PDB file of C-alpha atoms and ligand atoms in Angstrom:
ATOM      1  CA  UNK A1089      -5.366   7.266  -7.275  1.00  0.00           C
ATOM      2  CA  UNK A1090      -2.196   5.272  -7.033  1.00  0.00           C
ATOM      3  CA  UNK A1091      -0.579   4.151 -10.246  1.00  0.00           C
ATOM      4  CA  UNK A1092       1.893   1.458  -9.202  1.00  0.00           C
ATOM      5  CA  UNK A1093       4.156   2.159 -12.153  1.00  0.00           C
ATOM      6  CA  UNK A1094       4.850   5.662 -10.866  1.00  0.00           C
ATOM      7  CA  UNK A1095       4.935   4.848  -7.194  1.00  0.00           C
ATOM      8  CA  UNK A1096       8.461   4.865  -5.826  1.00  0.00           C
ATOM      9  CA  UNK A1097       9.207   1.359  -4.630  1.00  0.00           C
ATOM     10  CA  UNK A1098       9.326   1.070  -0.895  1.00  0.00           C
ATOM     11  CA  UNK A1099      11.769  -1.711  -0.455  1.00  0.00           C
ATOM     12  CA  UNK A1100      13.017  -3.649   2.487  1.00  0.00           C
ATOM     13  CA  UNK A1101      16.509  -2.426   1.704  1.00  0.00           C
ATOM     14  CA  UNK A1102      15.291   1.136   1.464  1.00  0.00           C
ATOM     15  CA  UNK A1103      13.644   0.865   4.850  1.00  0.00           C
ATOM     16  CA  UNK A1104      16.716  -0.705   6.367  1.00  0.00           C
ATOM     17  CA  UNK A1105      18.707   2.195   5.000  1.00  0.00           C
ATOM     18  CA  UNK A1106      16.317   4.735   6.411  1.00  0.00           C
ATOM     19  CA  UNK A1107      16.004   2.957   9.738  1.00  0.00           C
ATOM     20  CA  UNK A1108      19.655   2.325  10.334  1.00  0.00           C
ATOM     21  CA  UNK A1109      20.857   5.580   8.817  1.00  0.00           C
ATOM     22  CA  UNK A1110      23.171   3.686   6.507  1.00  0.00           C
ATOM     23  CA  UNK A1111      23.905   4.191   2.865  1.00  0.00           C
ATOM     24  CA  UNK A1112      23.071   0.722   1.610  1.00  0.00           C
ATOM     25  CA  UNK A1113      22.685   1.010  -2.156  1.00  0.00           C
ATOM     26  CA  UNK A1114      24.154  -2.118  -3.670  1.00  0.00           C
ATOM     27  CA  UNK A1115      25.486  -3.356  -0.361  1.00  0.00           C
ATOM     28  CA  UNK A1116      24.434  -6.888   0.489  1.00  0.00           C
ATOM     29  CA  UNK A1117      26.511  -7.318   3.602  1.00  0.00           C
ATOM     30  CA  UNK A1118      24.469  -4.886   5.668  1.00  0.00           C
ATOM     31  CA  UNK A1119      21.863  -7.630   6.145  1.00  0.00           C
ATOM     32  CA  UNK A1120      24.420  -9.654   8.052  1.00  0.00           C
ATOM     33  CA  UNK A1121      24.810  -7.033  10.759  1.00  0.00           C
ATOM     34  CA  UNK A1122      22.982  -8.260  13.876  1.00  0.00           C
ATOM     35  CA  UNK A1123      21.533  -4.829  14.617  1.00  0.00           C
ATOM     36  CA  UNK A1124      20.084  -4.670  11.106  1.00  0.00           C
ATOM     37  CA  UNK A1125      18.689  -8.175  11.371  1.00  0.00           C
ATOM     38  CA  UNK A1126      17.079  -7.367  14.707  1.00  0.00           C
ATOM     39  CA  UNK A1127      15.537  -4.280  13.180  1.00  0.00           C
ATOM     40  CA  UNK A1128      14.135  -6.346  10.352  1.00  0.00           C
ATOM     41  CA  UNK A1129      11.379  -7.892  12.448  1.00  0.00           C
ATOM     42  CA  UNK A1130      10.134  -4.436  13.402  1.00  0.00           C
ATOM     43  CA  UNK A1131      10.413  -3.184   9.859  1.00  0.00           C
ATOM     44  CA  UNK A1132       8.387  -6.184   8.699  1.00  0.00           C
ATOM     45  CA  UNK A1133       5.451  -4.647  10.527  1.00  0.00           C
ATOM     46  CA  UNK A1134       6.059  -1.339   8.773  1.00  0.00           C
ATOM     47  CA  UNK A1135       6.081  -3.113   5.428  1.00  0.00           C
ATOM     48  CA  UNK A1136       2.757  -4.697   6.071  1.00  0.00           C
ATOM     49  CA  UNK A1137       1.198  -1.409   7.091  1.00  0.00           C
ATOM     50  CA  UNK A1138       2.603   0.221   3.957  1.00  0.00           C
ATOM     51  CA  UNK A1139       1.280  -2.649   1.866  1.00  0.00           C
ATOM     52  CA  UNK A1140      -2.163  -2.259   3.398  1.00  0.00           C
ATOM     53  CA  UNK A1141      -2.091   1.453   2.545  1.00  0.00           C
ATOM     54  CA  UNK A1142      -1.073   0.817  -1.050  1.00  0.00           C
ATOM     55  CA  UNK A1143      -3.595  -1.984  -1.426  1.00  0.00           C
ATOM     56  CA  UNK A1144      -3.231  -5.696  -1.938  1.00  0.00           C
ATOM     57  CA  UNK A1145      -3.513  -5.296  -5.700  1.00  0.00           C
ATOM     58  CA  UNK A1146      -0.570  -2.923  -6.064  1.00  0.00           C
ATOM     59  CA  UNK A1147       2.235  -4.321  -8.162  1.00  0.00           C
ATOM     60  CA  UNK A1148       5.630  -5.370  -6.924  1.00  0.00           C
ATOM     61  CA  UNK A1149       8.410  -3.330  -8.464  1.00  0.00           C
ATOM     62  CA  UNK A1150       9.658  -4.624 -11.792  1.00  0.00           C
ATOM     63  CA  UNK A1151      13.186  -3.997 -13.024  1.00  0.00           C
ATOM     64  CA  UNK A1152      15.008  -3.691 -16.317  1.00  0.00           C
ATOM     65  CA  UNK A1153      17.214  -6.471 -17.653  1.00  0.00           C
ATOM     66  CA  UNK A1154      20.310  -4.579 -16.521  1.00  0.00           C
ATOM     67  CA  UNK A1155      19.320  -5.062 -12.881  1.00  0.00           C
ATOM     68  CA  UNK A1156      19.285  -8.872 -13.041  1.00  0.00           C
ATOM     69  CA  UNK A1157      21.617 -10.479 -10.518  1.00  0.00           C
ATOM     70  CA  UNK A1158      24.566 -12.224 -12.165  1.00  0.00           C
ATOM     71  CA  UNK A1159      24.089 -15.036  -9.662  1.00  0.00           C
ATOM     72  CA  UNK A1160      20.785 -16.178  -8.182  1.00  0.00           C
ATOM     73  CA  UNK A1161      21.556 -18.399  -5.229  1.00  0.00           C
ATOM     74  CA  UNK A1162      19.396 -21.277  -4.103  1.00  0.00           C
ATOM     75  CA  UNK A1163      17.832 -21.868  -0.740  1.00  0.00           C
ATOM     76  CA  UNK A1164      16.134 -24.792   0.925  1.00  0.00           C
ATOM     77  CA  UNK A1165      15.890 -27.965  -1.091  1.00  0.00           C
ATOM     78  CA  UNK A1166      17.743 -28.067  -4.396  1.00  0.00           C
ATOM     79  CA  UNK A1167      16.024 -31.245  -5.544  1.00  0.00           C
ATOM     80  CA  UNK A1168      12.916 -33.174  -4.581  1.00  0.00           C
ATOM     81  CA  UNK A1169      12.736 -36.627  -3.057  1.00  0.00           C
ATOM     82  CA  UNK A1170       9.357 -37.715  -4.411  1.00  0.00           C
ATOM     83  CA  UNK A1171      10.059 -40.750  -6.656  1.00  0.00           C
ATOM     84  CA  UNK A1172       7.430 -39.569  -9.153  1.00  0.00           C
ATOM     85  CA  UNK A1173       9.214 -36.197  -9.431  1.00  0.00           C
ATOM     86  CA  UNK A1174      12.582 -37.902  -9.887  1.00  0.00           C
ATOM     87  CA  UNK A1175      11.133 -39.981 -12.706  1.00  0.00           C
ATOM     88  CA  UNK A1176       9.680 -36.860 -14.312  1.00  0.00           C
ATOM     89  CA  UNK A1177      13.037 -35.092 -14.022  1.00  0.00           C
ATOM     90  CA  UNK A1178      14.710 -38.011 -15.809  1.00  0.00           C
ATOM     91  CA  UNK A1179      12.066 -37.745 -18.561  1.00  0.00           C
ATOM     92  CA  UNK A1180      12.444 -33.987 -18.949  1.00  0.00           C
ATOM     93  CA  UNK A1181       8.956 -33.548 -17.429  1.00  0.00           C
ATOM     94  CA  UNK A1182       7.435 -34.718 -20.720  1.00  0.00           C
ATOM     95  CA  UNK A1183       4.756 -36.786 -18.931  1.00  0.00           C
ATOM     96  CA  UNK A1184       4.392 -34.503 -15.887  1.00  0.00           C
ATOM     97  CA  UNK A1185       1.103 -32.688 -15.339  1.00  0.00           C
ATOM     98  CA  UNK A1186       0.099 -30.112 -12.779  1.00  0.00           C
ATOM     99  CA  UNK A1187      -2.965 -31.227 -10.845  1.00  0.00           C
ATOM    100  CA  UNK A1188      -5.565 -28.619  -9.880  1.00  0.00           C
ATOM    101  CA  UNK A1189      -8.232 -29.903  -7.545  1.00  0.00           C
ATOM    102  CA  UNK A1190     -10.122 -29.478  -4.314  1.00  0.00           C
ATOM    103  CA  UNK A1191     -12.969 -26.947  -4.335  1.00  0.00           C
ATOM    104  CA  UNK A1192     -13.193 -26.610  -8.110  1.00  0.00           C
ATOM    105  CA  UNK A1193     -15.913 -27.616 -10.563  1.00  0.00           C
ATOM    106  CA  UNK A1194     -13.473 -29.013 -13.146  1.00  0.00           C
ATOM    107  CA  UNK A1195     -10.290 -30.604 -11.766  1.00  0.00           C
ATOM    108  CA  UNK A1196      -7.422 -30.118 -14.208  1.00  0.00           C
ATOM    109  CA  UNK A1197      -4.295 -32.025 -15.185  1.00  0.00           C
ATOM    110  CA  UNK A1198      -2.118 -29.568 -17.101  1.00  0.00           C
ATOM    111  CA  UNK A1199       0.974 -30.876 -18.874  1.00  0.00           C
ATOM    112  CA  UNK A1200       3.984 -28.588 -18.965  1.00  0.00           C
ATOM    113  CA  UNK A1201       3.300 -28.028 -22.671  1.00  0.00           C
ATOM    114  CA  UNK A1202      -0.174 -26.716 -21.800  1.00  0.00           C
ATOM    115  CA  UNK A1203       1.257 -24.265 -19.260  1.00  0.00           C
ATOM    116  CA  UNK A1204       3.759 -23.141 -21.893  1.00  0.00           C
ATOM    117  CA  UNK A1205       1.029 -22.654 -24.518  1.00  0.00           C
ATOM    118  CA  UNK A1206      -1.065 -20.320 -22.333  1.00  0.00           C
ATOM    119  CA  UNK A1207      -0.623 -16.543 -22.469  1.00  0.00           C
ATOM    120  CA  UNK A1208       2.627 -15.814 -20.678  1.00  0.00           C
ATOM    121  CA  UNK A1209       3.721 -13.134 -18.263  1.00  0.00           C
ATOM    122  CA  UNK A1210       7.358 -12.139 -17.897  1.00  0.00           C
ATOM    123  CA  UNK A1211       8.584 -10.105 -14.954  1.00  0.00           C
ATOM    124  CA  UNK A1212      11.939  -9.087 -13.531  1.00  0.00           C
ATOM    125  CA  UNK A1213      11.522  -8.847  -9.782  1.00  0.00           C
ATOM    126  CA  UNK A1214      13.474  -8.994  -6.567  1.00  0.00           C
ATOM    127  CA  UNK A1215      13.292 -12.113  -4.450  1.00  0.00           C
ATOM    128  CA  UNK A1216      13.754 -11.404  -0.749  1.00  0.00           C
ATOM    129  CA  UNK A1217      14.600 -14.321   1.512  1.00  0.00           C
ATOM    130  CA  UNK A1218      13.695 -13.971   5.166  1.00  0.00           C
ATOM    131  CA  UNK A1219      17.263 -15.011   5.954  1.00  0.00           C
ATOM    132  CA  UNK A1220      18.518 -11.695   4.621  1.00  0.00           C
ATOM    133  CA  UNK A1221      19.575 -12.112   1.017  1.00  0.00           C
ATOM    134  CA  UNK A1222      17.985 -10.818  -2.152  1.00  0.00           C
ATOM    135  CA  UNK A1223      18.374 -11.476  -5.864  1.00  0.00           C
ATOM    136  CA  UNK A1224      16.765 -10.015  -8.957  1.00  0.00           C
ATOM    137  CA  UNK A1225      15.626 -12.540 -11.536  1.00  0.00           C
ATOM    138  CA  UNK A1226      13.427 -12.856 -14.594  1.00  0.00           C
ATOM    139  CA  UNK A1227      10.422 -15.142 -14.399  1.00  0.00           C
ATOM    140  CA  UNK A1228       8.038 -16.368 -17.054  1.00  0.00           C
ATOM    141  CA  UNK A1229       4.890 -18.442 -16.943  1.00  0.00           C
ATOM    142  CA  UNK A1230       1.114 -18.333 -17.147  1.00  0.00           C
ATOM    143  CA  UNK A1231      -0.830 -16.330 -14.589  1.00  0.00           C
ATOM    144  CA  UNK A1232      -2.401 -18.423 -11.869  1.00  0.00           C
ATOM    145  CA  UNK A1233      -5.733 -16.547 -11.933  1.00  0.00           C
ATOM    146  CA  UNK A1234      -6.926 -17.682 -15.379  1.00  0.00           C
ATOM    147  CA  UNK A1235      -5.942 -21.269 -14.552  1.00  0.00           C
ATOM    148  CA  UNK A1236      -8.109 -21.192 -11.442  1.00  0.00           C
ATOM    149  CA  UNK A1237     -10.907 -19.576 -13.435  1.00  0.00           C
ATOM    150  CA  UNK A1238     -10.691 -22.426 -15.953  1.00  0.00           C
ATOM    151  CA  UNK A1239     -10.985 -24.944 -13.134  1.00  0.00           C
ATOM    152  CA  UNK A1240     -14.011 -23.033 -11.843  1.00  0.00           C
ATOM    153  CA  UNK A1241     -13.814 -22.120  -8.167  1.00  0.00           C
ATOM    154  CA  UNK A1242     -16.599 -23.274  -5.917  1.00  0.00           C
ATOM    155  CA  UNK A1243     -18.006 -20.497  -3.699  1.00  0.00           C
ATOM    156  CA  UNK A1244     -16.404 -21.968  -0.580  1.00  0.00           C
ATOM    157  CA  UNK A1245     -12.846 -21.815  -2.042  1.00  0.00           C
ATOM    158  CA  UNK A1246     -10.705 -19.305  -0.135  1.00  0.00           C
ATOM    159  CA  UNK A1247      -7.131 -20.545  -0.359  1.00  0.00           C
ATOM    160  CA  UNK A1248      -4.876 -22.049  -2.995  1.00  0.00           C
ATOM    161  CA  UNK A1249      -2.479 -24.595  -1.516  1.00  0.00           C
ATOM    162  CA  UNK A1250       0.678 -25.601  -3.377  1.00  0.00           C
ATOM    163  CA  UNK A1251       1.787 -29.158  -2.731  1.00  0.00           C
ATOM    164  CA  UNK A1252       5.469 -29.677  -3.535  1.00  0.00           C
ATOM    165  CA  UNK A1253       7.527 -32.750  -4.384  1.00  0.00           C
ATOM    166  CA  UNK A1254      10.153 -32.149  -1.687  1.00  0.00           C
ATOM    167  CA  UNK A1255      10.225 -32.500   2.069  1.00  0.00           C
ATOM    168  CA  UNK A1256      12.358 -31.802   5.120  1.00  0.00           C
ATOM    169  CA  UNK A1257      12.830 -34.920   7.210  1.00  0.00           C
ATOM    170  CA  UNK A1258       9.612 -36.417   5.864  1.00  0.00           C
ATOM    171  CA  UNK A1259       7.493 -33.283   6.284  1.00  0.00           C
ATOM    172  CA  UNK A1260       6.351 -32.204   2.805  1.00  0.00           C
ATOM    173  CA  UNK A1261       6.976 -28.631   1.677  1.00  0.00           C
ATOM    174  CA  UNK A1262       3.762 -26.813   0.965  1.00  0.00           C
ATOM    175  CA  UNK A1263       2.565 -23.238   0.830  1.00  0.00           C
ATOM    176  CA  UNK A1264      -0.711 -21.372   0.512  1.00  0.00           C
ATOM    177  CA  UNK A1265      -2.025 -17.989  -0.560  1.00  0.00           C
ATOM    178  CA  UNK A1266      -5.442 -16.373  -0.500  1.00  0.00           C
ATOM    179  CA  UNK A1267      -7.455 -15.612  -3.610  1.00  0.00           C
ATOM    180  CA  UNK A1268      -6.417 -11.939  -3.672  1.00  0.00           C
ATOM    181  CA  UNK A1269      -2.841 -13.042  -4.239  1.00  0.00           C
ATOM    182  CA  UNK A1270      -3.907 -15.957  -6.447  1.00  0.00           C
ATOM    183  CA  UNK A1271      -5.552 -13.527  -8.887  1.00  0.00           C
ATOM    184  CA  UNK A1272      -2.903 -10.800  -8.530  1.00  0.00           C
ATOM    185  CA  UNK A1273      -1.548  -9.992 -12.022  1.00  0.00           C
ATOM    186  CA  UNK A1274       2.042 -10.847 -11.060  1.00  0.00           C
ATOM    187  CA  UNK A1275       1.200 -14.231  -9.545  1.00  0.00           C
ATOM    188  CA  UNK A1276       2.463 -16.776 -12.048  1.00  0.00           C
ATOM    189  CA  UNK A1277       3.485 -20.399 -12.317  1.00  0.00           C
ATOM    190  CA  UNK A1278       7.033 -19.898 -13.546  1.00  0.00           C
ATOM    191  CA  UNK A1279       8.546 -22.587 -15.773  1.00  0.00           C
ATOM    192  CA  UNK A1280      11.222 -20.227 -17.116  1.00  0.00           C
ATOM    193  CA  UNK A1281      13.846 -18.329 -15.153  1.00  0.00           C
ATOM    194  CA  UNK A1282      16.373 -15.931 -16.643  1.00  0.00           C
ATOM    195  CA  UNK A1283      15.321 -16.968 -20.174  1.00  0.00           C
ATOM    196  CA  UNK A1284      15.935 -20.696 -19.654  1.00  0.00           C
ATOM    197  CA  UNK A1285      13.726 -23.566 -18.479  1.00  0.00           C
ATOM    198  CA  UNK A1286      13.583 -23.562 -14.688  1.00  0.00           C
ATOM    199  CA  UNK A1287      16.533 -25.547 -13.361  1.00  0.00           C
ATOM    200  CA  UNK A1288      16.034 -28.384 -10.898  1.00  0.00           C
ATOM    201  CA  UNK A1289      17.612 -26.451  -8.030  1.00  0.00           C
ATOM    202  CA  UNK A1290      15.181 -23.576  -8.530  1.00  0.00           C
ATOM    203  CA  UNK A1291      12.104 -25.819  -8.484  1.00  0.00           C
ATOM    204  CA  UNK A1292      11.582 -27.486 -11.874  1.00  0.00           C
ATOM    205  CA  UNK A1293       9.305 -27.923 -13.617  1.00  0.00           C
ATOM    206  CA  UNK A1294       7.195 -25.139 -12.128  1.00  0.00           C
ATOM    207  CA  UNK A1295       7.338 -22.829  -9.135  1.00  0.00           C
ATOM    208  CA  UNK A1296       5.024 -20.213  -7.743  1.00  0.00           C
ATOM    209  CA  UNK A1297       5.957 -16.536  -8.008  1.00  0.00           C
ATOM    210  CA  UNK A1298       3.888 -14.398  -5.679  1.00  0.00           C
ATOM    211  CA  UNK A1299       5.948 -11.274  -5.906  1.00  0.00           C
ATOM    212  CA  UNK A1300       4.742  -9.246  -2.966  1.00  0.00           C
ATOM    213  CA  UNK A1301       5.700 -11.871  -0.429  1.00  0.00           C
ATOM    214  CA  UNK A1302       8.953 -13.282   0.937  1.00  0.00           C
ATOM    215  CA  UNK A1303      11.013 -16.117  -0.499  1.00  0.00           C
ATOM    216  CA  UNK A1304       9.536 -19.005   1.443  1.00  0.00           C
ATOM    217  CA  UNK A1305       6.139 -18.382  -0.178  1.00  0.00           C
ATOM    218  CA  UNK A1306       7.683 -18.980  -3.650  1.00  0.00           C
ATOM    219  CA  UNK A1307       6.959 -22.711  -3.645  1.00  0.00           C
ATOM    220  CA  UNK A1308       9.292 -24.794  -5.811  1.00  0.00           C
ATOM    221  CA  UNK A1309       8.519 -28.268  -7.272  1.00  0.00           C
ATOM    222  CA  UNK A1310       4.766 -27.613  -7.401  1.00  0.00           C
ATOM    223  CA  UNK A1311       2.928 -30.848  -8.223  1.00  0.00           C
ATOM    224  CA  UNK A1312      -0.630 -30.065  -7.175  1.00  0.00           C
ATOM    225  CA  UNK A1313      -2.756 -27.040  -6.384  1.00  0.00           C
ATOM    226  CA  UNK A1314      -5.588 -27.628  -3.975  1.00  0.00           C
ATOM    227  CA  UNK A1315      -8.406 -25.125  -3.430  1.00  0.00           C
ATOM    228  CA  UNK A1316      -9.576 -25.138   0.174  1.00  0.00           C
ATOM    229  CA  UNK A1317     -11.983 -23.350   2.437  1.00  0.00           C
ATOM    230  CA  UNK A1318      -9.495 -23.257   5.328  1.00  0.00           C
ATOM    231  CA  UNK A1319      -5.982 -24.226   6.251  1.00  0.00           C
ATOM    232  CA  UNK A1320      -6.799 -25.942   9.517  1.00  0.00           C
ATOM    233  CA  UNK A1321      -6.405 -29.682   9.344  1.00  0.00           C
ATOM    234  CA  UNK A1322      -3.700 -29.540   6.706  1.00  0.00           C
ATOM    235  CA  UNK A1323      -0.321 -30.625   8.123  1.00  0.00           C
ATOM    236  CA  UNK A1324       0.423 -28.257  11.033  1.00  0.00           C
ATOM    237  CA  UNK A1325      -2.539 -26.043  10.156  1.00  0.00           C
ATOM    238  CA  UNK A1326      -0.546 -22.819   9.670  1.00  0.00           C
ATOM    239  CA  UNK A1327      -0.655 -22.851   5.876  1.00  0.00           C
ATOM    240  CA  UNK A1328       2.941 -23.627   4.993  1.00  0.00           C
ATOM    241  CA  UNK A1329       5.957 -25.734   5.822  1.00  0.00           C
ATOM    242  CA  UNK A1330       7.900 -22.901   7.487  1.00  0.00           C
ATOM    243  CA  UNK A1331       4.799 -21.495   9.117  1.00  0.00           C
ATOM    244  CA  UNK A1332       4.291 -24.882  10.783  1.00  0.00           C
ATOM    245  CA  UNK A1333       7.953 -25.652  11.480  1.00  0.00           C
ATOM    246  CA  UNK A1334       9.287 -22.292  12.610  1.00  0.00           C
ATOM    247  CA  UNK A1335       6.347 -19.957  13.163  1.00  0.00           C
ATOM    248  CA  UNK A1336       7.039 -17.842  10.078  1.00  0.00           C
ATOM    249  CA  UNK A1337       4.181 -15.514   9.251  1.00  0.00           C
ATOM    250  CA  UNK A1338       1.590 -16.886   6.836  1.00  0.00           C
ATOM    251  CA  UNK A1339       1.216 -13.500   5.176  1.00  0.00           C
ATOM    252  CA  UNK A1340       4.811 -12.639   4.375  1.00  0.00           C
ATOM    253  CA  UNK A1341       4.247  -9.237   2.798  1.00  0.00           C
ATOM    254  CA  UNK A1342       7.240  -7.333   1.519  1.00  0.00           C
TER     255      UNK A1342
HETATM  256  N1  MTE B1523       9.407 -26.668  -2.435  1.00  0.00           N
HETATM  257  C1  MTE B1523      10.192 -25.756  -1.864  1.00  0.00           C
HETATM  258  N2  MTE B1523       9.975 -24.464  -2.121  1.00  0.00           N
HETATM  259  C2  MTE B1523      10.760 -23.520  -1.567  1.00  0.00           C
HETATM  260  C3  MTE B1523      11.811 -23.848  -0.676  1.00  0.00           C
HETATM  261  C4  MTE B1523      12.036 -25.234  -0.439  1.00  0.00           C
HETATM  262  O1  MTE B1523      12.950 -25.641   0.302  1.00  0.00           O
HETATM  263  N3  MTE B1523      11.212 -26.153  -1.049  1.00  0.00           N
HETATM  264  N4  MTE B1523      12.566 -22.853  -0.084  1.00  0.00           N
HETATM  265  C5  MTE B1523      11.961 -21.504  -0.049  1.00  0.00           C
HETATM  266  C6  MTE B1523      12.863 -20.430   0.315  1.00  0.00           C
HETATM  267  S1  MTE B1523      13.152 -20.167   1.974  1.00  0.00           S
HETATM  268  C7  MTE B1523      13.373 -19.563  -0.599  1.00  0.00           C
HETATM  269  S2  MTE B1523      14.272 -18.187  -0.161  1.00  0.00           S
HETATM  270  C8  MTE B1523      13.199 -19.815  -2.038  1.00  0.00           C
HETATM  271  C9  MTE B1523      14.550 -20.038  -2.681  1.00  0.00           C
HETATM  272  O2  MTE B1523      14.393 -20.195  -4.050  1.00  0.00           O
HETATM  273  P1  MTE B1523      15.673 -20.507  -4.925  1.00  0.00           P
HETATM  274  O3  MTE B1523      16.271 -21.786  -4.418  1.00  0.00           O
HETATM  275  O4  MTE B1523      15.213 -20.591  -6.334  1.00  0.00           O
HETATM  276  O5  MTE B1523      16.621 -19.342  -4.706  1.00  0.00           O
HETATM  277  O6  MTE B1523      12.377 -20.947  -2.318  1.00  0.00           O
HETATM  278  C10 MTE B1523      11.346 -21.163  -1.388  1.00  0.00           C
HETATM  279  N5  MTE B1523      10.513 -22.232  -1.877  1.00  0.00           N
HETATM  280 MO1   MO B1524      14.003 -18.047   2.085  1.00  0.00          MO
END
């Protein structure tokens, strides 16, 4: 039986090191090498096979406070254009509420204070962007699973879709995960990052953390969660902004 706590982490960086025969500990620049980047696509397949072997419920590696990156860069949008979000930002999100709807028995509107009052999970994890940078940060928020359980999933519900307040050229950012990831113990709605309320550039008031997948799945500026039976018929039909726009994989397993 696999106990995730004692399982040596198989990391993207570790695999790059093994694959390229390089000593990469602590070296961020290796990701910029074209040969390493080219190898990454192949290694992505290895990751997914490894993840299948370990099981979808295995935990992502968690780190000690000493491993936290001194700087956690941003990527993608660093603010949202939705006028409602801008108003909420100006009001410190005091009247904001997360909507949970779609295939649920009891649609919810959860103010930030309600999310903060729920049992919290804190985790120090490594964020891996598909573009080749990583950062270790501390995230806190309620687990998504109990929130969905409170809403009461209808039998047909298979995906949780995260509708965000930002867009690229008019196309809204959105993401989706299946219910295995939605109920994974490390899947949280983070309103705190590195011991402070989530900053606007990192997705205030709340972002998804789904720790066993790549950066683009970590939806920022989440306004609404929609439970759906399928992803077809929603925007480009591929389940996420980058999946639609650039053909990124829907299941972005690390
Ligand atoms: N709403 C929204 N979520 C998003 C993005 C975005 O542009 N908009 N960018 C994604 C990408 S590609 C990455 S790597 C991370 C970056 O998160 P950060 O800005 O907190 O570092 O957010 C992801 N989630
Ligand atoms: Mo990313």
